[in-house]
Amino acid sequence: MTKEKTQWKEFLEAVSTLQWVISFLLLGVSCIILMVCLMFTSLWPLSTLYFIWLVMDWQTPERGGRKATFVRRWRVWNHFRDFFPIRLVKTAELNPNKNYILGCHPHGIMSAGAFACFSTESCGFNEVFPGMRVCLVVLAGLFKIPILRDYLMCGGLCPVSKPSLVHLLSKRGKGNAVVIIIGGAAESLASSPGVNAVVMKHRKGFVRVALEFGADLVPIYSFGENELFQQVVFSEGSLGRRLQDLFKKIMGFAPCLFVGERLAFLPYKTPITTIVGSPISVPKRVTPTEEEVDHYHRLYMEGLSKLFHEHKVSCGLSESHKLQYI
């Protein structure tokens, strides 16, 4: 029998989740405002010293970052995991003597499943895949924001840029699992309860990188990710969608109009099951051809479809649910 949660436990889970949502939405802006405001106070030397150090440390995110295990093990992440709850499921072994690129789908509004499973120790990645070093790579622009960049690096995150991927897959030996949320900002705009749509048809850059370094591809699907928030989805060509696309083009991410279950921002308590599929063997090609990229891209899409259909019923979807490619 499942042990009933106490009111105190439910409160801790809600607060832990709310701080994560607020951090996702406002921490970057708050850090910029803080550093600018400090420049006009008696504490201006602190801000000046930080910016000097920032210049000296500018390349660190693209050189593997600066992971702090104690941050990944904060108890707040366990409460965050239990709020939904979030679960990591393995379907095949990952060989510590190889490198992998793990494609995570769908993005959802905030990628709660990917964050909990790959940026914290709350879901036990190291126990599920012993000998592997996991790194979630996210929007490179976030690592240009003071203070926020250091917080992200403490969680083991790195930028999803070519120099960063080159370092992770060639400068740190074997046993690296680089997690990329393939659909990115474009996929977040398609996130809605009951919808299982992934932006994949023209996303081939990760396949090319996998070929260049001989890193096997692994599909991941987080069931329940799209159920966390209700979103206003604008139709293609509408004014709202054009404004979102314009913002995404300029800033690198898309503003979503969404609402949660409580306090507007607290997500719905929907279980998230993040299932890691079987590796797809990829050869090393210094200069992969378009035919090779298309071939392994097709194999990856087939593997993702297979993973989705094999586990959809056990994860609460009906047999009739389809995976839509955009």
CSV table of C-alpha atoms in Angstrom, one decimal:
chain,number,residue,atom,x,y,z
A,1,MET,CA,0.0,0.0,0.0
A,2,THR,CA,1.2,3.5,-0.8
A,3,LYS,CA,1.9,5.5,2.3
A,4,GLU,CA,-0.4,8.5,2.6
A,5,LYS,CA,1.4,11.9,2.5
A,6,THR,CA,1.2,14.2,5.5
A,7,GLN,CA,0.1,17.8,5.1
A,8,TRP,CA,3.7,18.9,5.9
A,9,LYS,CA,5.1,16.6,3.1
A,10,GLU,CA,2.5,18.0,0.6
A,11,PHE,CA,3.4,21.5,1.6
A,12,LEU,CA,7.2,20.9,1.1
A,13,GLU,CA,6.5,19.4,-2.3
A,14,ALA,CA,4.4,22.4,-3.3
A,15,VAL,CA,6.9,24.9,-2.1
A,16,SER,CA,9.8,23.0,-3.8
A,17,THR,CA,7.9,22.9,-7.1
A,18,LEU,CA,6.9,26.5,-6.9
A,19,GLN,CA,10.4,27.7,-6.3
A,20,TRP,CA,11.5,25.7,-9.4
A,21,VAL,CA,8.8,27.3,-11.5
A,22,ILE,CA,9.6,30.8,-10.3
A,23,SER,CA,13.3,30.2,-10.9
A,24,PHE,CA,12.6,28.9,-14.4
A,25,LEU,CA,10.6,32.1,-15.2
A,26,LEU,CA,12.3,34.9,-13.2
A,27,LEU,CA,15.8,33.9,-12.0
A,28,GLY,CA,17.6,35.1,-15.1
A,29,VAL,CA,15.9,38.5,-15.1
A,30,SER,CA,16.4,38.8,-11.4
A,31,CYS,CA,20.1,38.1,-11.6
A,32,ILE,CA,20.6,40.8,-14.3
A,33,ILE,CA,18.7,43.4,-12.3
A,34,LEU,CA,20.6,42.5,-9.2
A,35,MET,CA,24.0,42.9,-10.8
A,36,VAL,CA,23.0,46.2,-12.5
A,37,CYS,CA,21.5,47.7,-9.3
A,38,LEU,CA,24.6,46.8,-7.3
A,39,MET,CA,26.7,49.0,-9.6
A,40,PHE,CA,24.8,52.0,-8.2
A,41,THR,CA,25.2,51.2,-4.5
A,42,SER,CA,28.1,51.1,-2.1
A,43,LEU,CA,28.5,47.4,-2.9
A,44,TRP,CA,29.6,48.3,-6.5
A,45,PRO,CA,33.0,46.6,-5.9
A,46,LEU,CA,31.3,43.2,-5.6
A,47,SER,CA,29.6,43.6,-8.9
A,48,THR,CA,32.8,44.8,-10.5
A,49,LEU,CA,34.8,41.9,-9.2
A,50,TYR,CA,32.2,39.5,-10.4
A,51,PHE,CA,32.2,40.9,-13.9
A,52,ILE,CA,36.0,40.7,-14.0
A,53,TRP,CA,35.8,37.0,-12.9
A,54,LEU,CA,33.0,36.4,-15.4
A,55,VAL,CA,35.3,37.5,-18.3
A,56,MET,CA,38.0,35.2,-17.0
A,57,ASP,CA,35.6,32.3,-16.6
A,58,TRP,CA,33.6,32.9,-19.8
A,59,GLN,CA,34.6,29.7,-21.6
A,60,THR,CA,34.0,27.3,-18.6
A,61,PRO,CA,30.4,26.3,-19.6
A,62,GLU,CA,31.7,25.1,-23.0
A,63,ARG,CA,34.5,23.2,-21.4
A,64,GLY,CA,32.4,20.8,-19.4
A,65,GLY,CA,31.0,23.3,-16.8
A,66,ARG,CA,31.5,23.1,-13.1
A,67,LYS,CA,29.2,20.4,-11.5
A,68,ALA,CA,28.6,20.5,-7.8
A,69,THR,CA,27.3,17.2,-6.6
A,70,PHE,CA,26.0,18.7,-3.3
A,71,VAL,CA,23.6,21.0,-5.3
A,72,ARG,CA,22.3,18.0,-7.4
A,73,ARG,CA,21.6,16.2,-4.1
A,74,TRP,CA,19.7,19.0,-2.4
A,75,ARG,CA,16.7,17.5,-0.6
A,76,VAL,CA,14.4,20.1,-2.3
A,77,TRP,CA,14.8,18.1,-5.5
A,78,ASN,CA,13.4,15.0,-3.8
A,79,HIS,CA,10.3,16.9,-2.8
A,80,PHE,CA,10.1,18.3,-6.4
A,81,ARG,CA,10.2,14.7,-7.7
A,82,ASP,CA,7.6,13.5,-5.4
A,83,PHE,CA,5.1,16.3,-6.2
A,84,PHE,CA,4.2,14.8,-9.6
A,85,PRO,CA,5.9,12.2,-9.1
A,86,ILE,CA,8.7,11.7,-11.6
A,87,ARG,CA,10.2,8.3,-12.4
A,88,LEU,CA,13.2,7.3,-14.5
A,89,VAL,CA,12.8,3.9,-16.3
A,90,LYS,CA,15.6,2.0,-18.1
A,91,THR,CA,14.8,-0.3,-21.0
A,92,ALA,CA,18.4,-1.2,-22.0
A,93,GLU,CA,21.9,-0.9,-20.6
A,94,LEU,CA,24.3,1.9,-21.5
A,95,ASN,CA,27.9,0.8,-21.9
A,96,PRO,CA,30.3,3.0,-19.8
A,97,ASN,CA,32.9,2.4,-22.5
A,98,LYS,CA,30.9,4.4,-25.1
A,99,ASN,CA,29.5,7.9,-25.4
A,100,TYR,CA,25.9,8.6,-26.1
A,101,ILE,CA,23.6,11.4,-27.3
A,102,LEU,CA,20.2,11.0,-25.6
A,103,GLY,CA,17.4,12.8,-27.3
A,104,CYS,CA,14.7,13.8,-24.8
A,105,HIS,CA,11.0,14.3,-25.9
A,106,PRO,CA,8.7,16.2,-25.5
A,107,HIS,CA,10.0,19.6,-24.3
A,108,GLY,CA,6.7,20.5,-22.6
A,109,ILE,CA,6.5,23.9,-21.1
A,110,MET,CA,9.4,23.6,-18.6
A,111,SER,CA,10.9,20.1,-19.2
A,112,ALA,CA,10.3,19.0,-15.6
A,113,GLY,CA,11.1,15.3,-16.4
A,114,ALA,CA,14.4,16.1,-18.0
A,115,PHE,CA,15.4,18.4,-15.2
A,116,ALA,CA,14.7,16.0,-12.4
A,117,CYS,CA,16.2,12.9,-14.1
A,118,PHE,CA,19.3,14.5,-15.6
A,119,SER,CA,20.1,17.6,-13.6
A,120,THR,CA,19.5,16.3,-10.1
A,121,GLU,CA,20.2,13.0,-8.3
A,122,SER,CA,16.6,12.7,-7.2
A,123,CYS,CA,15.7,10.0,-9.8
A,124,GLY,CA,18.9,8.0,-9.3
A,125,PHE,CA,20.5,8.2,-12.8
A,126,ASN,CA,23.8,7.0,-11.4
A,127,GLU,CA,22.2,3.9,-9.8
A,128,VAL,CA,20.1,3.1,-12.9
A,129,PHE,CA,23.1,3.6,-15.3
A,130,PRO,CA,26.3,2.9,-13.3
A,131,GLY,CA,29.5,4.3,-14.7
A,132,MET,CA,27.8,6.9,-16.9
A,133,ARG,CA,28.3,10.7,-16.5
A,134,VAL,CA,25.1,12.5,-17.5
A,135,CYS,CA,24.9,16.1,-18.8
A,136,LEU,CA,21.8,18.0,-19.8
A,137,VAL,CA,22.6,20.7,-22.4
A,138,VAL,CA,20.3,23.7,-22.7
A,139,LEU,CA,20.0,27.1,-24.4
A,140,ALA,CA,23.5,28.6,-24.7
A,141,GLY,CA,22.2,32.1,-24.0
A,142,LEU,CA,21.4,31.2,-20.4
A,143,PHE,CA,25.2,30.9,-19.7
A,144,LYS,CA,25.7,34.5,-20.5
A,145,ILE,CA,23.5,35.6,-17.6
A,146,PRO,CA,25.5,36.4,-14.5
A,147,ILE,CA,25.0,34.3,-11.4
A,148,LEU,CA,22.4,32.1,-13.3
A,149,ARG,CA,25.2,30.6,-15.3
A,150,ASP,CA,27.0,29.5,-12.1
A,151,TYR,CA,23.8,28.0,-10.7
A,152,LEU,CA,23.1,26.1,-13.9
A,153,MET,CA,26.7,24.7,-14.0
A,154,CYS,CA,26.3,23.5,-10.4
A,155,GLY,CA,23.5,21.3,-11.6
A,156,GLY,CA,25.8,19.9,-14.2
A,157,LEU,CA,24.1,21.7,-17.1
A,158,CYS,CA,26.1,22.9,-20.2
A,159,PRO,CA,25.2,24.9,-23.3
A,160,VAL,CA,23.8,23.1,-26.4
A,161,SER,CA,26.5,24.6,-28.6
A,162,LYS,CA,28.9,22.9,-31.0
A,163,PRO,CA,32.1,23.7,-28.9
A,164,SER,CA,30.3,22.4,-25.8
A,165,LEU,CA,29.2,19.1,-27.5
A,166,VAL,CA,32.7,18.7,-29.0
A,167,HIS,CA,34.2,18.9,-25.5
A,168,LEU,CA,31.7,16.6,-23.9
A,169,LEU,CA,32.1,13.9,-26.5
A,170,SER,CA,35.8,14.1,-27.2
A,171,LYS,CA,37.7,15.6,-24.2
A,172,ARG,CA,36.2,13.7,-21.3
A,173,GLY,CA,36.9,10.1,-22.3
A,174,LYS,CA,34.1,7.5,-22.4
A,175,GLY,CA,31.0,7.0,-20.4
A,176,ASN,CA,29.4,10.4,-21.3
A,177,ALA,CA,25.6,10.6,-21.8
A,178,VAL,CA,24.7,14.0,-23.3
A,179,VAL,CA,21.0,14.8,-23.1
A,180,ILE,CA,19.5,17.1,-25.7
A,181,ILE,CA,15.9,18.3,-25.6
A,182,ILE,CA,15.6,18.0,-29.4
A,183,GLY,CA,12.4,19.9,-30.0
A,184,GLY,CA,13.5,23.0,-28.0
A,185,ALA,CA,11.5,26.2,-27.9
A,186,ALA,CA,9.5,25.3,-31.0
A,187,GLU,CA,8.2,22.1,-29.4
A,188,SER,CA,7.1,24.0,-26.2
A,189,LEU,CA,4.6,25.9,-28.4
A,190,ALA,CA,2.9,22.6,-29.3
A,191,SER,CA,2.7,21.5,-25.6
A,192,SER,CA,-0.8,20.8,-24.5
A,193,PRO,CA,-2.7,18.2,-22.5
A,194,GLY,CA,-3.6,15.2,-24.6
A,195,VAL,CA,-1.2,16.1,-27.4
A,196,ASN,CA,1.9,14.0,-28.2
A,197,ALA,CA,3.7,16.0,-30.8
A,198,VAL,CA,7.5,16.3,-31.3
A,199,VAL,CA,9.5,18.6,-33.5
A,200,MET,CA,11.7,16.2,-35.3
A,201,LYS,CA,11.3,16.2,-39.1
A,202,HIS,CA,14.0,18.8,-39.7
A,203,ARG,CA,16.1,18.4,-36.5
A,204,LYS,CA,19.2,16.6,-37.8
A,205,GLY,CA,22.1,18.5,-36.2
A,206,PHE,CA,22.3,16.1,-33.3
A,207,VAL,CA,22.5,13.2,-35.7
A,208,ARG,CA,25.4,14.8,-37.5
A,209,VAL,CA,27.3,15.4,-34.2
A,210,ALA,CA,26.7,11.8,-33.2
A,211,LEU,CA,28.2,10.6,-36.5
A,212,GLU,CA,31.2,12.9,-36.2
A,213,PHE,CA,32.1,11.5,-32.8
A,214,GLY,CA,30.7,7.9,-33.1
A,215,ALA,CA,28.2,8.5,-30.3
A,216,ASP,CA,25.3,6.1,-30.2
A,217,LEU,CA,21.8,7.7,-30.2
A,218,VAL,CA,19.2,7.0,-27.5
A,219,PRO,CA,15.6,8.1,-27.7
A,220,ILE,CA,13.8,9.2,-24.5
A,221,TYR,CA,10.2,9.9,-24.0
A,222,SER,CA,8.7,11.6,-20.9
A,223,PHE,CA,5.1,10.6,-20.6
A,224,GLY,CA,3.0,13.1,-18.8
A,225,GLU,CA,5.3,16.1,-19.6
A,226,ASN,CA,2.6,17.8,-21.7
A,227,GLU,CA,0.0,17.4,-19.1
A,228,LEU,CA,1.5,19.8,-16.5
A,229,PHE,CA,0.1,23.0,-17.8
A,230,GLN,CA,-2.9,24.3,-19.8
A,231,GLN,CA,-1.5,26.4,-22.7
A,232,VAL,CA,-3.1,28.9,-25.1
A,233,VAL,CA,-2.0,27.4,-28.4
A,234,PHE,CA,-2.1,29.9,-31.3
A,235,SER,CA,-2.7,28.5,-34.7
A,236,GLU,CA,-0.1,28.8,-37.4
A,237,GLY,CA,-0.1,32.2,-39.1
A,238,SER,CA,-2.1,33.9,-36.4
A,239,LEU,CA,-0.8,37.2,-34.9
A,240,GLY,CA,-0.1,35.5,-31.6
A,241,ARG,CA,1.9,32.8,-33.2
A,242,ARG,CA,3.9,35.2,-35.3
A,243,LEU,CA,4.8,37.2,-32.3
A,244,GLN,CA,5.9,34.1,-30.5
A,245,ASP,CA,8.0,33.0,-33.4
A,246,LEU,CA,9.6,36.5,-33.7
A,247,PHE,CA,10.4,36.5,-30.0
A,248,LYS,CA,11.9,33.0,-30.3
A,249,LYS,CA,14.0,34.1,-33.3
A,250,ILE,CA,15.4,37.1,-31.3
A,251,MET,CA,15.8,35.6,-27.9
A,252,GLY,CA,16.2,31.8,-28.6
A,253,PHE,CA,13.2,30.8,-26.6
A,254,ALA,CA,9.4,31.1,-27.0
A,255,PRO,CA,7.0,32.9,-24.5
A,256,CYS,CA,4.2,30.5,-23.7
A,257,LEU,CA,0.8,31.6,-22.2
A,258,PHE,CA,0.0,28.9,-19.7
A,259,VAL,CA,-1.7,28.3,-16.4
A,260,GLY,CA,-1.2,25.6,-13.8
A,261,GLU,CA,-3.6,23.9,-11.3
A,262,ARG,CA,-3.0,26.2,-8.3
A,263,LEU,CA,-1.7,29.7,-7.8
A,264,ALA,CA,-1.6,29.9,-11.6
A,265,PHE,CA,2.0,28.6,-11.8
A,266,LEU,CA,1.9,25.4,-9.8
A,267,PRO,CA,1.7,22.5,-12.3
A,268,TYR,CA,-0.9,19.8,-12.3
A,269,LYS,CA,0.0,16.8,-10.2
A,270,THR,CA,0.5,14.4,-13.2
A,271,PRO,CA,2.9,11.5,-13.0
A,272,ILE,CA,5.9,11.9,-15.3
A,273,THR,CA,7.5,8.7,-16.5
A,274,THR,CA,10.8,9.3,-18.3
A,275,ILE,CA,11.7,6.2,-20.3
A,276,VAL,CA,15.1,5.7,-21.8
A,277,GLY,CA,15.1,3.6,-24.9
A,278,SER,CA,17.6,1.3,-26.5
A,279,PRO,CA,20.8,2.7,-28.1
A,280,ILE,CA,21.0,3.0,-31.8
A,281,SER,CA,24.6,2.1,-32.9
A,282,VAL,CA,26.2,5.0,-34.9
A,283,PRO,CA,29.6,4.7,-36.7
A,284,LYS,CA,32.2,7.4,-36.6
A,285,ARG,CA,32.4,9.6,-39.7
A,286,VAL,CA,34.7,12.6,-39.7
A,287,THR,CA,32.6,14.2,-42.5
A,288,PRO,CA,29.2,12.5,-42.6
A,289,THR,CA,27.3,12.7,-45.9
A,290,GLU,CA,23.7,13.9,-46.1
A,291,GLU,CA,22.6,10.3,-46.9
A,292,GLU,CA,24.2,9.0,-43.7
A,293,VAL,CA,22.6,11.8,-41.6
A,294,ASP,CA,19.2,11.1,-43.2
A,295,HIS,CA,19.6,7.3,-42.6
A,296,TYR,CA,20.4,7.6,-38.9
A,297,HIS,CA,17.8,10.3,-38.4
A,298,ARG,CA,15.2,7.9,-39.8
A,299,LEU,CA,16.4,5.1,-37.5
A,300,TYR,CA,16.2,7.5,-34.6
A,301,MET,CA,12.6,8.4,-35.4
A,302,GLU,CA,11.7,4.8,-35.8
A,303,GLY,CA,13.2,4.0,-32.4
A,304,LEU,CA,11.4,6.9,-30.8
A,305,SER,CA,8.1,5.7,-32.3
A,306,LYS,CA,8.7,2.2,-31.1
A,307,LEU,CA,9.5,3.4,-27.6
A,308,PHE,CA,6.3,5.5,-27.5
A,309,HIS,CA,4.0,2.8,-28.7
A,310,GLU,CA,5.5,0.1,-26.5
A,311,HIS,CA,5.0,2.1,-23.3
A,312,LYS,CA,2.1,4.4,-23.9
A,313,VAL,CA,-0.6,2.2,-22.4
A,314,SER,CA,1.4,1.4,-19.2
A,315,CYS,CA,2.0,5.2,-18.8
A,316,GLY,CA,-1.7,6.0,-18.9
A,317,LEU,CA,-2.4,6.6,-22.6
A,318,SER,CA,-5.0,4.8,-24.7
A,319,GLU,CA,-4.0,2.4,-27.4
A,320,SER,CA,-5.3,4.9,-30.0
A,321,HIS,CA,-2.8,7.6,-29.1
A,322,LYS,CA,-0.5,8.5,-31.9
A,323,LEU,CA,2.9,10.2,-31.9
A,324,GLN,CA,2.8,13.2,-34.2
A,325,TYR,CA,6.0,14.5,-35.9
A,326,ILE,CA,6.2,18.2,-36.7
